[in-house]
């Protein structure tokens, strides 16, 4: 018996009672989630500011309104998504009814990281509730203020017999993962993803793993450097670089690097002023452990822009590194901070080769005025998602699946993909009780005549 046994038992019983299945119940939970966001917007913004020094703008676009629009979309489409999906039939089943039923898995565990602690808990939750599951939500213990709001306030807006927030770090997760769930949806690092998958394997529990990695950003020689610099600086330093889909490094020629550096400096100064530390729009590193890790990375290669840090505030300046070796730590691990190394390649072939020698990333970016160049990068590489001539805008479309491939993850969500992820697709065929004479041709003793009739 551990602290989770009673809660999980309660949720299992609630699922068994069938109360989460009707569309009305699911819609009521989704509306409750929407009310939670609207009525606690300032509380959430305050918690995000405490945890990550997140600006109101970033909290709004990347945490609150993105969650709200997932709720709105699920409410709009719920009945259509829940409908049985009719499928084509063969000769032997012409008179029958064949369809796919989307049924809830049952008891679902959602585990979230700290970098977008509202978005990455609520957006999967929308899918799980819409699909009619009971849910255990485990927010990150690292983003403490947001964790507190999620644990203390969110349950008041949902049916507590079907939903629970549980708290804890690695040790509690170890206990939690001993239990059998019907589905586990995990967002976090590849290292912990392996732990989660190994624990799930003991119960043969299916998983979605939303992981991370090093996202390449190729910049072709024909680009306008200022346009590229604006876009790259925006999405590298958004949330202080603590974004799973941020560009981890730039790949370009030495000539493009020389044009890109002053353009990046100009973008950084326009965005965050002469003294980025005093900018209200630049966040802070989540904790001292990550601050130390990132400060160590500043010694890789040569600092071309930024490089300052202040431990008392966990501040790291928007930084660009050049002359970096592939073997240095900044090119070996996911950076997850406001540091952008530029790696030099001679042309597109070398860039594609550089990308393909590494693990498949969560996102891949290619900038070029030539459509053909962008399409070649797309055709000759693999990644969870891809965006040409901009950064992470592909993930703002809920009509696209969001997820990784290889070590950046498995499975996907957003919009209808979330509903499908949290639903078992049950293959159903309803046949007639009569017509036994026709069906009898399949029974032994077999004859050449029956074979001809098939
Ligand atoms: P993490 O893997 O350390 O933690 C994620 C969750 O796992 C947390 O809830 C944490 O409590 C739990 N956890 C931590 N250690 C554990 C252990 N030993 N055993 C069991 N559970 C454990 O990740 P993080 O530091 O919170 O987030 C950063 C990582 O997440 C990065 O790699 C980033 O790329 C990735 N990420 C991916 C996405 C995505 O959508 N693909 C989004 C955000 C972050």
Tab-separated table of C-alpha atoms and ligand atoms in Angstrom:
chain	number	residue	atom	x	y	z
A	1	UNK	CA	0.000	0.000	0.000
A	2	UNK	CA	1.417	3.435	-0.962
A	3	UNK	CA	-0.016	6.982	-1.013
A	4	UNK	CA	-1.554	6.395	-4.458
A	5	UNK	CA	-3.416	3.116	-3.926
A	6	UNK	CA	-6.689	4.592	-2.601
A	7	UNK	CA	-6.855	7.327	-5.227
A	8	UNK	CA	-6.268	4.921	-8.076
A	9	UNK	CA	-8.829	2.477	-6.684
A	10	UNK	CA	-11.410	5.291	-6.513
A	11	UNK	CA	-10.755	6.333	-10.112
A	12	UNK	CA	-10.899	2.739	-11.354
A	13	UNK	CA	-14.268	2.259	-9.708
A	14	UNK	CA	-15.553	5.495	-11.248
A	15	UNK	CA	-14.437	4.366	-14.685
A	16	UNK	CA	-16.047	0.971	-14.157
A	17	UNK	CA	-19.351	2.687	-13.340
A	18	UNK	CA	-19.419	4.060	-16.907
A	19	UNK	CA	-20.051	7.655	-15.837
A	20	UNK	CA	-17.212	9.140	-17.938
A	21	UNK	CA	-18.603	7.714	-21.188
A	22	UNK	CA	-21.569	9.962	-22.092
A	23	UNK	CA	-20.796	13.005	-24.233
A	24	UNK	CA	-22.588	15.278	-21.712
A	25	UNK	CA	-20.225	14.218	-18.920
A	26	UNK	CA	-17.139	14.744	-21.083
A	27	UNK	CA	-18.370	18.163	-22.225
A	28	UNK	CA	-19.056	19.193	-18.615
A	29	UNK	CA	-15.446	18.331	-17.685
A	30	UNK	CA	-14.115	20.309	-20.642
A	31	UNK	CA	-16.266	23.309	-19.726
A	32	UNK	CA	-14.941	23.021	-16.149
A	33	UNK	CA	-11.409	23.096	-17.497
A	34	UNK	CA	-12.247	26.238	-19.480
A	35	UNK	CA	-13.701	27.888	-16.369
A	36	UNK	CA	-10.550	26.989	-14.435
A	37	UNK	CA	-8.450	28.834	-17.011
A	38	UNK	CA	-10.696	31.903	-17.199
A	39	UNK	CA	-11.285	32.316	-13.472
A	40	UNK	CA	-7.656	31.710	-12.484
A	41	UNK	CA	-5.822	33.446	-15.284
A	42	UNK	CA	-4.022	35.926	-13.028
A	43	UNK	CA	-3.175	33.235	-10.492
A	44	UNK	CA	-1.618	31.141	-13.264
A	45	UNK	CA	0.239	34.119	-14.743
A	46	UNK	CA	1.609	34.898	-11.265
A	47	UNK	CA	2.733	31.292	-10.756
A	48	UNK	CA	4.426	31.206	-14.182
A	49	UNK	CA	6.183	34.490	-13.395
A	50	UNK	CA	7.422	33.027	-10.112
A	51	UNK	CA	8.598	29.788	-11.647
A	52	UNK	CA	10.127	31.056	-14.881
A	53	UNK	CA	9.857	34.869	-14.857
A	54	UNK	CA	7.457	34.305	-17.756
A	55	UNK	CA	6.041	37.502	-19.243
A	56	UNK	CA	2.274	37.955	-19.452
A	57	UNK	CA	2.580	37.824	-23.261
A	58	UNK	CA	4.406	34.456	-23.238
A	59	UNK	CA	2.048	33.057	-20.581
A	60	UNK	CA	-0.917	34.068	-22.659
A	61	UNK	CA	0.205	32.773	-26.058
A	62	UNK	CA	2.095	29.648	-25.069
A	63	UNK	CA	0.221	28.454	-21.987
A	64	UNK	CA	-3.268	29.827	-21.479
A	65	UNK	CA	-4.803	30.643	-24.851
A	66	UNK	CA	-3.312	27.534	-26.477
A	67	UNK	CA	-4.967	25.389	-23.770
A	68	UNK	CA	-8.223	27.318	-24.142
A	69	UNK	CA	-8.308	26.814	-27.898
A	70	UNK	CA	-7.782	23.047	-27.453
A	71	UNK	CA	-10.753	23.007	-25.067
A	72	UNK	CA	-12.898	25.013	-27.505
A	73	UNK	CA	-11.977	22.722	-30.385
A	74	UNK	CA	-12.735	19.577	-28.344
A	75	UNK	CA	-16.110	20.991	-27.271
A	76	UNK	CA	-16.977	21.919	-30.861
A	77	UNK	CA	-16.017	18.528	-32.288
A	78	UNK	CA	-16.692	16.138	-29.424
A	79	UNK	CA	-19.771	14.422	-30.845
A	80	UNK	CA	-18.234	14.073	-34.315
A	81	UNK	CA	-15.030	12.600	-32.859
A	82	UNK	CA	-17.015	10.148	-30.713
A	83	UNK	CA	-19.089	8.864	-33.630
A	84	UNK	CA	-18.487	5.320	-34.862
A	85	UNK	CA	-16.399	5.428	-38.017
A	86	UNK	CA	-17.930	3.360	-40.821
A	87	UNK	CA	-15.391	1.377	-42.874
A	88	UNK	CA	-15.439	-0.316	-46.279
A	89	UNK	CA	-16.444	-3.982	-46.455
A	90	UNK	CA	-15.524	-7.097	-48.459
A	91	UNK	CA	-17.880	-9.440	-50.297
A	92	UNK	CA	-18.379	-11.712	-47.287
A	93	UNK	CA	-19.503	-8.835	-45.034
A	94	UNK	CA	-21.650	-6.819	-47.464
A	95	UNK	CA	-24.788	-7.294	-45.371
A	96	UNK	CA	-23.083	-6.504	-42.057
A	97	UNK	CA	-22.215	-3.398	-40.175
A	98	UNK	CA	-18.462	-2.649	-39.894
A	99	UNK	CA	-17.118	0.284	-37.927
A	100	UNK	CA	-14.414	1.581	-35.607
A	101	UNK	CA	-15.593	2.506	-32.147
A	102	UNK	CA	-13.454	4.992	-30.187
A	103	UNK	CA	-13.626	3.841	-26.622
A	104	UNK	CA	-11.795	5.254	-23.598
A	105	UNK	CA	-8.777	3.296	-22.360
A	106	UNK	CA	-9.795	3.643	-18.700
A	107	UNK	CA	-7.356	4.987	-16.136
A	108	UNK	CA	-4.815	7.276	-17.757
A	109	UNK	CA	-1.649	8.777	-16.263
A	110	UNK	CA	-0.389	12.116	-17.607
A	111	UNK	CA	3.104	13.192	-16.520
A	112	UNK	CA	4.280	16.714	-17.343
A	113	UNK	CA	7.566	18.657	-17.383
A	114	UNK	CA	8.257	22.141	-15.959
A	115	UNK	CA	8.955	24.299	-19.014
A	116	UNK	CA	5.334	24.916	-20.104
A	117	UNK	CA	3.732	23.663	-16.908
A	118	UNK	CA	0.176	24.735	-17.788
A	119	UNK	CA	0.107	23.902	-21.500
A	120	UNK	CA	1.832	20.511	-21.154
A	121	UNK	CA	-0.535	19.336	-18.423
A	122	UNK	CA	-3.808	20.787	-19.699
A	123	UNK	CA	-3.506	20.099	-23.437
A	124	UNK	CA	-3.064	16.325	-22.955
A	125	UNK	CA	-5.748	16.464	-20.254
A	126	UNK	CA	-8.223	17.888	-22.792
A	127	UNK	CA	-7.672	14.845	-25.021
A	128	UNK	CA	-7.919	12.363	-22.148
A	129	UNK	CA	-11.168	13.854	-20.801
A	130	UNK	CA	-12.719	14.268	-24.247
A	131	UNK	CA	-12.024	10.582	-24.885
A	132	UNK	CA	-13.885	9.648	-21.673
A	133	UNK	CA	-11.032	8.474	-19.462
A	134	UNK	CA	-10.395	8.852	-15.744
A	135	UNK	CA	-7.170	10.790	-15.275
A	136	UNK	CA	-4.284	10.993	-12.827
A	137	UNK	CA	-2.270	14.135	-13.502
A	138	UNK	CA	1.340	14.388	-12.273
A	139	UNK	CA	2.642	17.934	-12.806
A	140	UNK	CA	6.351	18.655	-12.519
A	141	UNK	CA	7.628	19.198	-8.995
A	142	UNK	CA	10.245	21.578	-10.429
A	143	UNK	CA	7.815	24.373	-11.425
A	144	UNK	CA	6.593	24.584	-7.831
A	145	UNK	CA	4.226	27.559	-7.970
A	146	UNK	CA	2.320	26.241	-10.962
A	147	UNK	CA	2.255	22.748	-9.446
A	148	UNK	CA	0.589	24.257	-6.355
A	149	UNK	CA	-2.168	25.948	-8.396
A	150	UNK	CA	-2.789	22.780	-10.392
A	151	UNK	CA	-2.961	20.655	-7.236
A	152	UNK	CA	-5.070	23.005	-5.108
A	153	UNK	CA	-7.369	24.746	-7.574
A	154	UNK	CA	-7.831	22.610	-10.690
A	155	UNK	CA	-9.600	19.634	-8.993
A	156	UNK	CA	-12.392	21.982	-7.842
A	157	UNK	CA	-13.431	22.404	-11.476
A	158	UNK	CA	-13.542	18.708	-12.355
A	159	UNK	CA	-15.426	15.655	-11.131
A	160	UNK	CA	-13.116	14.441	-8.371
A	161	UNK	CA	-14.322	10.874	-8.538
A	162	UNK	CA	-12.788	10.667	-12.018
A	163	UNK	CA	-9.810	12.985	-11.781
A	164	UNK	CA	-6.884	13.465	-9.375
A	165	UNK	CA	-3.668	15.449	-9.212
A	166	UNK	CA	-0.778	13.605	-7.552
A	167	UNK	CA	2.468	15.220	-6.487
A	168	UNK	CA	6.095	14.233	-6.298
A	169	UNK	CA	9.452	13.843	-7.996
A	170	UNK	CA	11.451	10.815	-9.133
A	171	UNK	CA	10.895	8.839	-5.924
A	172	UNK	CA	7.101	9.237	-5.935
A	173	UNK	CA	7.054	8.609	-9.672
A	174	UNK	CA	8.832	5.313	-8.981
A	175	UNK	CA	5.965	4.282	-6.682
A	176	UNK	CA	3.297	5.587	-9.028
A	177	UNK	CA	4.715	3.656	-11.974
A	178	UNK	CA	4.479	0.382	-10.026
A	179	UNK	CA	0.723	0.651	-10.516
A	180	UNK	CA	-1.079	-0.511	-13.603
A	181	UNK	CA	-2.510	2.217	-15.818
A	182	UNK	CA	-4.423	1.717	-19.050
A	183	UNK	CA	-2.426	4.431	-20.813
A	184	UNK	CA	0.559	6.628	-19.920
A	185	UNK	CA	1.159	9.962	-21.602
A	186	UNK	CA	4.608	11.274	-20.668
A	187	UNK	CA	6.288	14.558	-21.617
A	188	UNK	CA	9.911	15.036	-20.551
A	189	UNK	CA	13.466	14.001	-21.262
A	190	UNK	CA	14.489	10.909	-23.261
A	191	UNK	CA	16.319	9.590	-20.163
A	192	UNK	CA	13.177	9.592	-18.025
A	193	UNK	CA	11.119	8.478	-21.031
A	194	UNK	CA	13.094	5.210	-20.967
A	195	UNK	CA	12.286	4.741	-17.254
A	196	UNK	CA	8.593	5.343	-17.911
A	197	UNK	CA	8.516	2.979	-20.878
A	198	UNK	CA	10.315	0.234	-18.944
A	199	UNK	CA	7.801	0.554	-16.081
A	200	UNK	CA	4.882	0.553	-18.538
A	201	UNK	CA	6.258	-2.571	-20.224
A	202	UNK	CA	5.812	-4.558	-16.993
A	203	UNK	CA	2.044	-4.080	-17.341
A	204	UNK	CA	2.020	-3.924	-21.171
A	205	UNK	CA	0.616	-0.409	-20.823
A	206	UNK	CA	0.665	1.610	-24.064
A	207	UNK	CA	2.538	4.917	-23.934
A	208	UNK	CA	2.897	8.189	-25.727
A	209	UNK	CA	6.339	9.692	-25.126
A	210	UNK	CA	6.785	13.376	-25.931
A	211	UNK	CA	10.548	13.820	-25.580
A	212	UNK	CA	13.280	16.207	-26.673
A	213	UNK	CA	16.601	16.382	-28.460
A	214	UNK	CA	18.751	18.695	-30.537
A	215	UNK	CA	16.712	20.528	-33.193
A	216	UNK	CA	18.782	21.634	-36.187
A	217	UNK	CA	18.161	24.887	-38.038
A	218	UNK	CA	19.671	25.074	-41.519
A	219	UNK	CA	20.190	28.551	-43.006
A	220	UNK	CA	20.898	28.704	-46.736
A	221	UNK	CA	23.274	31.246	-48.270
A	222	UNK	CA	20.497	32.960	-50.235
A	223	UNK	CA	18.551	34.087	-47.137
A	224	UNK	CA	18.076	37.634	-45.938
A	225	UNK	CA	20.136	37.467	-42.713
A	226	UNK	CA	18.031	39.974	-40.766
A	227	UNK	CA	14.764	38.142	-41.441
A	228	UNK	CA	16.322	34.836	-40.391
A	229	UNK	CA	17.959	36.423	-37.331
A	230	UNK	CA	14.657	37.936	-36.139
A	231	UNK	CA	12.861	34.602	-36.414
A	232	UNK	CA	15.670	32.465	-35.002
A	233	UNK	CA	16.315	34.850	-32.071
A	234	UNK	CA	12.619	34.976	-31.280
A	235	UNK	CA	12.137	31.254	-31.095
A	236	UNK	CA	15.543	30.456	-29.538
A	237	UNK	CA	15.091	32.938	-26.653
A	238	UNK	CA	11.334	32.471	-26.180
A	239	UNK	CA	10.865	31.056	-22.628
A	240	UNK	CA	14.627	31.642	-22.245
A	241	UNK	CA	15.339	28.800	-24.646
A	242	UNK	CA	13.617	26.279	-22.380
A	243	UNK	CA	11.445	24.956	-25.200
A	244	UNK	CA	11.508	21.408	-26.567
A	245	UNK	CA	11.010	22.635	-30.153
A	246	UNK	CA	13.484	25.549	-29.999
A	247	UNK	CA	16.290	25.466	-32.583
A	248	UNK	CA	19.199	23.897	-30.729
A	249	UNK	CA	21.885	24.937	-33.205
A	250	UNK	CA	22.253	26.725	-36.534
A	251	UNK	CA	23.941	25.099	-39.517
A	252	UNK	CA	25.244	27.521	-42.145
A	253	UNK	CA	28.286	28.433	-44.215
A	254	UNK	CA	31.063	30.634	-42.699
A	255	UNK	CA	29.932	33.411	-45.084
A	256	UNK	CA	26.345	33.267	-43.837
A	257	UNK	CA	27.613	33.156	-40.240
A	258	UNK	CA	29.479	36.438	-40.805
A	259	UNK	CA	26.251	38.079	-42.045
A	260	UNK	CA	24.063	36.422	-39.409
A	261	UNK	CA	26.060	37.532	-36.336
A	262	UNK	CA	25.432	41.320	-36.595
A	263	UNK	CA	21.820	40.585	-37.554
A	264	UNK	CA	21.363	38.365	-34.459
A	265	UNK	CA	22.963	41.061	-32.279
A	266	UNK	CA	20.571	43.624	-33.732
A	267	UNK	CA	17.529	41.375	-33.139
A	268	UNK	CA	18.558	40.621	-29.536
A	269	UNK	CA	19.057	44.339	-28.771
A	270	UNK	CA	15.712	45.264	-30.339
A	271	UNK	CA	13.887	42.502	-28.441
A	272	UNK	CA	15.524	42.812	-25.017
A	273	UNK	CA	17.327	46.202	-25.009
A	274	UNK	CA	20.997	47.017	-24.344
A	275	UNK	CA	20.735	45.271	-20.977
A	276	UNK	CA	18.679	42.072	-21.476
A	277	UNK	CA	18.868	41.338	-17.744
A	278	UNK	CA	16.482	44.220	-17.075
A	279	UNK	CA	14.063	43.232	-19.855
A	280	UNK	CA	10.600	42.197	-18.610
A	281	UNK	CA	10.358	39.944	-21.674
A	282	UNK	CA	13.279	37.646	-20.893
A	283	UNK	CA	12.713	34.822	-18.445
A	284	UNK	CA	15.042	33.074	-16.034
A	285	UNK	CA	16.478	29.572	-15.801
A	286	UNK	CA	14.149	27.305	-13.854
A	287	UNK	CA	16.566	26.316	-11.049
A	288	UNK	CA	20.210	26.338	-9.927
A	289	UNK	CA	20.969	22.896	-11.276
A	290	UNK	CA	20.010	23.927	-14.805
A	291	UNK	CA	21.705	27.320	-14.344
A	292	UNK	CA	25.008	25.606	-13.488
A	293	UNK	CA	24.643	23.209	-16.394
A	294	UNK	CA	24.049	26.076	-18.826
A	295	UNK	CA	26.835	28.233	-17.404
A	296	UNK	CA	29.237	25.366	-17.995
A	297	UNK	CA	28.082	25.220	-21.631
A	298	UNK	CA	29.145	28.869	-22.084
A	299	UNK	CA	32.761	27.711	-22.078
A	300	UNK	CA	32.255	25.739	-25.317
A	301	UNK	CA	33.643	27.330	-28.501
A	302	UNK	CA	33.841	31.146	-28.440
A	303	UNK	CA	31.178	33.587	-27.256
A	304	UNK	CA	30.221	35.838	-30.180
A	305	UNK	CA	27.171	37.484	-28.549
A	306	UNK	CA	26.109	37.653	-24.876
A	307	UNK	CA	27.742	35.152	-22.544
A	308	UNK	CA	26.981	37.048	-19.293
A	309	UNK	CA	25.345	35.305	-16.351
A	310	UNK	CA	24.178	36.171	-12.830
A	311	UNK	CA	23.716	33.282	-10.436
A	312	UNK	CA	21.704	35.288	-7.885
A	313	UNK	CA	18.905	35.680	-10.472
A	314	UNK	CA	19.578	32.524	-12.493
A	315	UNK	CA	20.071	34.862	-15.435
A	316	UNK	CA	21.870	33.850	-18.615
A	317	UNK	CA	22.108	36.402	-21.421
A	318	UNK	CA	20.889	35.545	-24.918
A	319	UNK	CA	24.079	34.001	-26.249
A	320	UNK	CA	25.527	32.917	-29.590
A	321	UNK	CA	28.560	30.606	-29.701
A	322	UNK	CA	30.859	30.109	-32.700
A	323	UNK	CA	33.947	27.927	-33.396
A	324	UNK	CA	32.279	25.058	-31.534
A	325	UNK	CA	33.550	21.484	-31.961
A	326	UNK	CA	31.028	18.699	-32.484
A	327	UNK	CA	32.587	16.838	-29.563
A	328	UNK	CA	31.984	19.651	-27.043
A	329	UNK	CA	29.129	19.241	-24.502
A	330	UNK	CA	27.028	22.000	-26.106
A	331	UNK	CA	26.782	19.827	-29.234
A	332	UNK	CA	26.363	16.571	-27.316
A	333	UNK	CA	23.340	17.353	-25.117
A	334	UNK	CA	20.037	19.184	-25.566
A	335	UNK	CA	20.828	22.793	-24.593
A	336	UNK	CA	17.420	23.851	-23.222
A	337	UNK	CA	18.539	27.412	-22.486
A	338	UNK	CA	19.295	30.752	-24.217
A	339	UNK	CA	22.488	29.561	-25.927
A	340	UNK	CA	22.727	29.134	-29.704
A	341	UNK	CA	25.816	27.513	-31.250
A	342	UNK	CA	26.449	28.111	-34.951
A	343	UNK	CA	28.058	25.169	-36.723
A	344	UNK	CA	29.665	25.673	-40.129
A	345	UNK	CA	28.909	23.456	-43.104
A	346	UNK	CA	29.874	23.781	-46.754
A	347	UNK	CA	26.541	23.591	-48.533
A	348	UNK	CA	23.304	21.715	-48.310
A	349	UNK	CA	24.697	18.170	-48.733
A	350	UNK	CA	26.997	18.577	-45.761
A	351	UNK	CA	24.149	20.040	-43.674
A	352	UNK	CA	21.877	17.098	-44.484
A	353	UNK	CA	24.678	14.668	-43.679
A	354	UNK	CA	25.327	16.481	-40.357
A	355	UNK	CA	21.630	16.171	-39.419
A	356	UNK	CA	21.351	12.524	-40.457
A	357	UNK	CA	24.400	11.481	-38.416
A	358	UNK	CA	22.464	12.382	-35.253
A	359	UNK	CA	19.309	11.127	-33.509
A	360	UNK	CA	16.039	12.151	-35.147
A	361	UNK	CA	15.018	15.504	-33.647
A	362	UNK	CA	11.633	16.682	-32.410
A	363	UNK	CA	11.684	19.600	-34.855
A	364	UNK	CA	13.730	20.607	-37.860
A	365	UNK	CA	13.936	24.060	-39.458
A	366	UNK	CA	15.212	25.111	-42.865
A	367	UNK	CA	15.508	28.685	-44.110
A	368	UNK	CA	15.931	29.447	-47.792
A	369	UNK	CA	14.452	31.644	-50.505
A	370	UNK	CA	14.406	28.538	-52.662
A	371	UNK	CA	11.459	26.239	-52.206
A	372	UNK	CA	13.552	23.453	-53.682
A	373	UNK	CA	16.157	23.745	-50.936
A	374	UNK	CA	13.523	23.635	-48.184
A	375	UNK	CA	11.857	20.643	-49.856
A	376	UNK	CA	15.177	18.818	-50.193
A	377	UNK	CA	15.867	19.179	-46.478
A	378	UNK	CA	12.350	17.914	-45.816
A	379	UNK	CA	12.719	14.952	-48.196
A	380	UNK	CA	16.181	13.815	-47.105
A	381	UNK	CA	15.865	14.023	-43.303
A	382	UNK	CA	13.430	12.888	-40.606
A	383	UNK	CA	12.054	14.668	-37.519
A	384	UNK	CA	8.909	14.845	-35.390
A	385	UNK	CA	7.824	18.075	-37.102
A	386	UNK	CA	9.195	20.428	-39.735
A	387	UNK	CA	8.850	24.129	-40.435
A	388	UNK	CA	10.274	25.956	-43.442
A	389	UNK	CA	11.318	29.589	-43.030
A	390	UNK	CA	10.161	29.974	-39.444
A	391	UNK	CA	10.330	28.352	-36.042
A	392	UNK	CA	7.829	26.237	-34.142
A	393	UNK	CA	4.801	27.729	-35.926
A	394	UNK	CA	3.901	24.242	-37.156
A	395	UNK	CA	2.945	23.282	-33.621
A	396	UNK	CA	0.368	26.063	-33.367
A	397	UNK	CA	-1.827	24.167	-35.847
A	398	UNK	CA	-3.997	21.624	-34.074
A	399	UNK	CA	-4.723	20.146	-37.498
A	400	UNK	CA	-1.145	18.794	-37.421
A	401	UNK	CA	-0.048	15.969	-35.101
A	402	UNK	CA	2.535	17.053	-32.551
A	403	UNK	CA	5.073	14.437	-31.504
A	404	UNK	CA	8.537	13.035	-31.972
A	405	UNK	CA	10.161	10.167	-33.814
A	406	UNK	CA	13.026	7.918	-32.692
A	407	UNK	CA	14.605	9.297	-29.514
A	408	UNK	CA	12.450	12.452	-29.666
A	409	UNK	CA	9.377	10.374	-28.872
A	410	UNK	CA	6.522	8.232	-30.083
A	411	UNK	CA	2.853	8.995	-30.614
A	412	UNK	CA	1.327	12.423	-31.079
A	413	UNK	CA	-1.454	14.736	-29.932
A	414	UNK	CA	-3.205	18.120	-30.391
A	415	UNK	CA	-6.749	18.540	-31.674
A	416	UNK	CA	-8.321	15.327	-32.933
A	417	UNK	CA	-4.963	13.551	-32.663
A	418	UNK	CA	-5.285	13.929	-28.866
A	419	UNK	CA	-8.739	12.375	-28.869
A	420	UNK	CA	-7.484	9.482	-30.988
A	421	UNK	CA	-4.385	9.011	-28.818
A	422	UNK	CA	-6.512	8.605	-25.699
A	423	UNK	CA	-9.056	6.298	-27.392
A	424	UNK	CA	-8.784	2.608	-28.141
A	425	UNK	CA	-9.828	2.079	-31.755
A	426	UNK	CA	-12.026	-0.965	-31.440
A	427	UNK	CA	-12.638	-2.982	-34.604
A	428	UNK	CA	-16.324	-3.942	-34.725
A	429	UNK	CA	-18.329	-6.139	-37.060
A	430	UNK	CA	-22.011	-6.792	-36.380
A	431	UNK	CA	-23.308	-9.766	-38.359
A	432	UNK	CA	-26.784	-11.162	-38.796
A	433	UNK	CA	-28.054	-14.138	-36.845
A	434	UNK	CA	-29.628	-15.652	-40.006
A	435	UNK	CA	-28.217	-16.488	-43.483
A	436	UNK	CA	-26.697	-19.694	-42.141
A	437	UNK	CA	-26.919	-21.384	-45.540
A	438	UNK	CA	-24.559	-18.845	-47.078
A	439	UNK	CA	-22.171	-18.860	-44.111
A	440	UNK	CA	-22.050	-22.674	-44.196
A	441	UNK	CA	-19.676	-22.746	-47.177
A	442	UNK	CA	-16.749	-22.106	-44.802
A	443	UNK	CA	-17.414	-25.158	-42.594
A	444	UNK	CA	-15.704	-28.551	-43.108
A	445	UNK	CA	-15.855	-30.949	-44.800
A	446	UNK	CA	-14.339	-28.674	-47.476
A	447	UNK	CA	-15.054	-29.321	-51.138
A	448	UNK	CA	-13.607	-27.905	-54.404
A	449	UNK	CA	-17.068	-26.413	-55.100
A	450	UNK	CA	-17.042	-24.363	-51.887
A	451	UNK	CA	-13.525	-23.139	-52.689
A	452	UNK	CA	-14.777	-21.843	-56.071
A	453	UNK	CA	-17.648	-20.000	-54.351
A	454	UNK	CA	-15.316	-18.045	-52.030
B	1	LIG	P1	12.157	15.237	-16.920
B	1	LIG	O1	12.186	14.051	-17.791
B	1	LIG	O2	13.260	15.445	-15.946
B	1	LIG	O3	10.804	15.265	-16.033
B	1	LIG	C1	9.533	15.058	-16.601
B	1	LIG	C2	8.627	14.426	-15.558
B	1	LIG	O4	9.186	13.194	-15.151
B	1	LIG	C3	8.430	15.264	-14.298
B	1	LIG	O5	7.079	15.240	-13.939
B	1	LIG	C4	9.297	14.572	-13.272
B	1	LIG	O6	8.764	14.632	-11.964
B	1	LIG	C5	9.339	13.139	-13.745
B	1	LIG	N1	10.625	12.493	-13.421
B	1	LIG	C6	11.839	13.087	-13.307
B	1	LIG	N2	12.798	12.159	-13.041
B	1	LIG	C7	12.163	10.953	-12.971
B	1	LIG	C8	12.594	9.624	-12.710
B	1	LIG	N3	13.870	9.349	-12.465
B	1	LIG	N4	11.676	8.646	-12.728
B	1	LIG	C9	10.373	8.906	-12.991
B	1	LIG	N5	9.913	10.155	-13.231
B	1	LIG	C10	10.784	11.172	-13.215
B	1	LIG	O7	12.004	16.493	-17.912
B	1	LIG	P2	11.986	18.036	-17.546
B	1	LIG	O8	13.346	18.450	-17.083
B	1	LIG	O9	10.820	18.340	-16.680
B	1	LIG	O10	11.699	18.670	-18.981
B	1	LIG	C11	12.695	18.884	-19.923
B	1	LIG	C12	12.722	17.793	-20.986
B	1	LIG	O11	11.418	17.586	-21.486
B	1	LIG	C13	13.558	18.163	-22.199
B	1	LIG	O12	14.248	17.042	-22.659
B	1	LIG	C14	12.538	18.627	-23.216
B	1	LIG	O13	12.963	18.539	-24.560
B	1	LIG	C15	11.420	17.691	-22.926
B	1	LIG	N6	10.159	18.260	-23.341
B	1	LIG	C16	9.516	17.688	-24.398
B	1	LIG	C17	8.330	18.246	-24.853
B	1	LIG	C18	7.576	17.656	-25.999
B	1	LIG	O14	6.433	18.052	-26.210
B	1	LIG	N7	8.125	16.734	-26.769
B	1	LIG	C19	7.809	19.371	-24.231
B	1	LIG	C20	8.501	19.914	-23.162
B	1	LIG	C21	9.673	19.348	-22.721
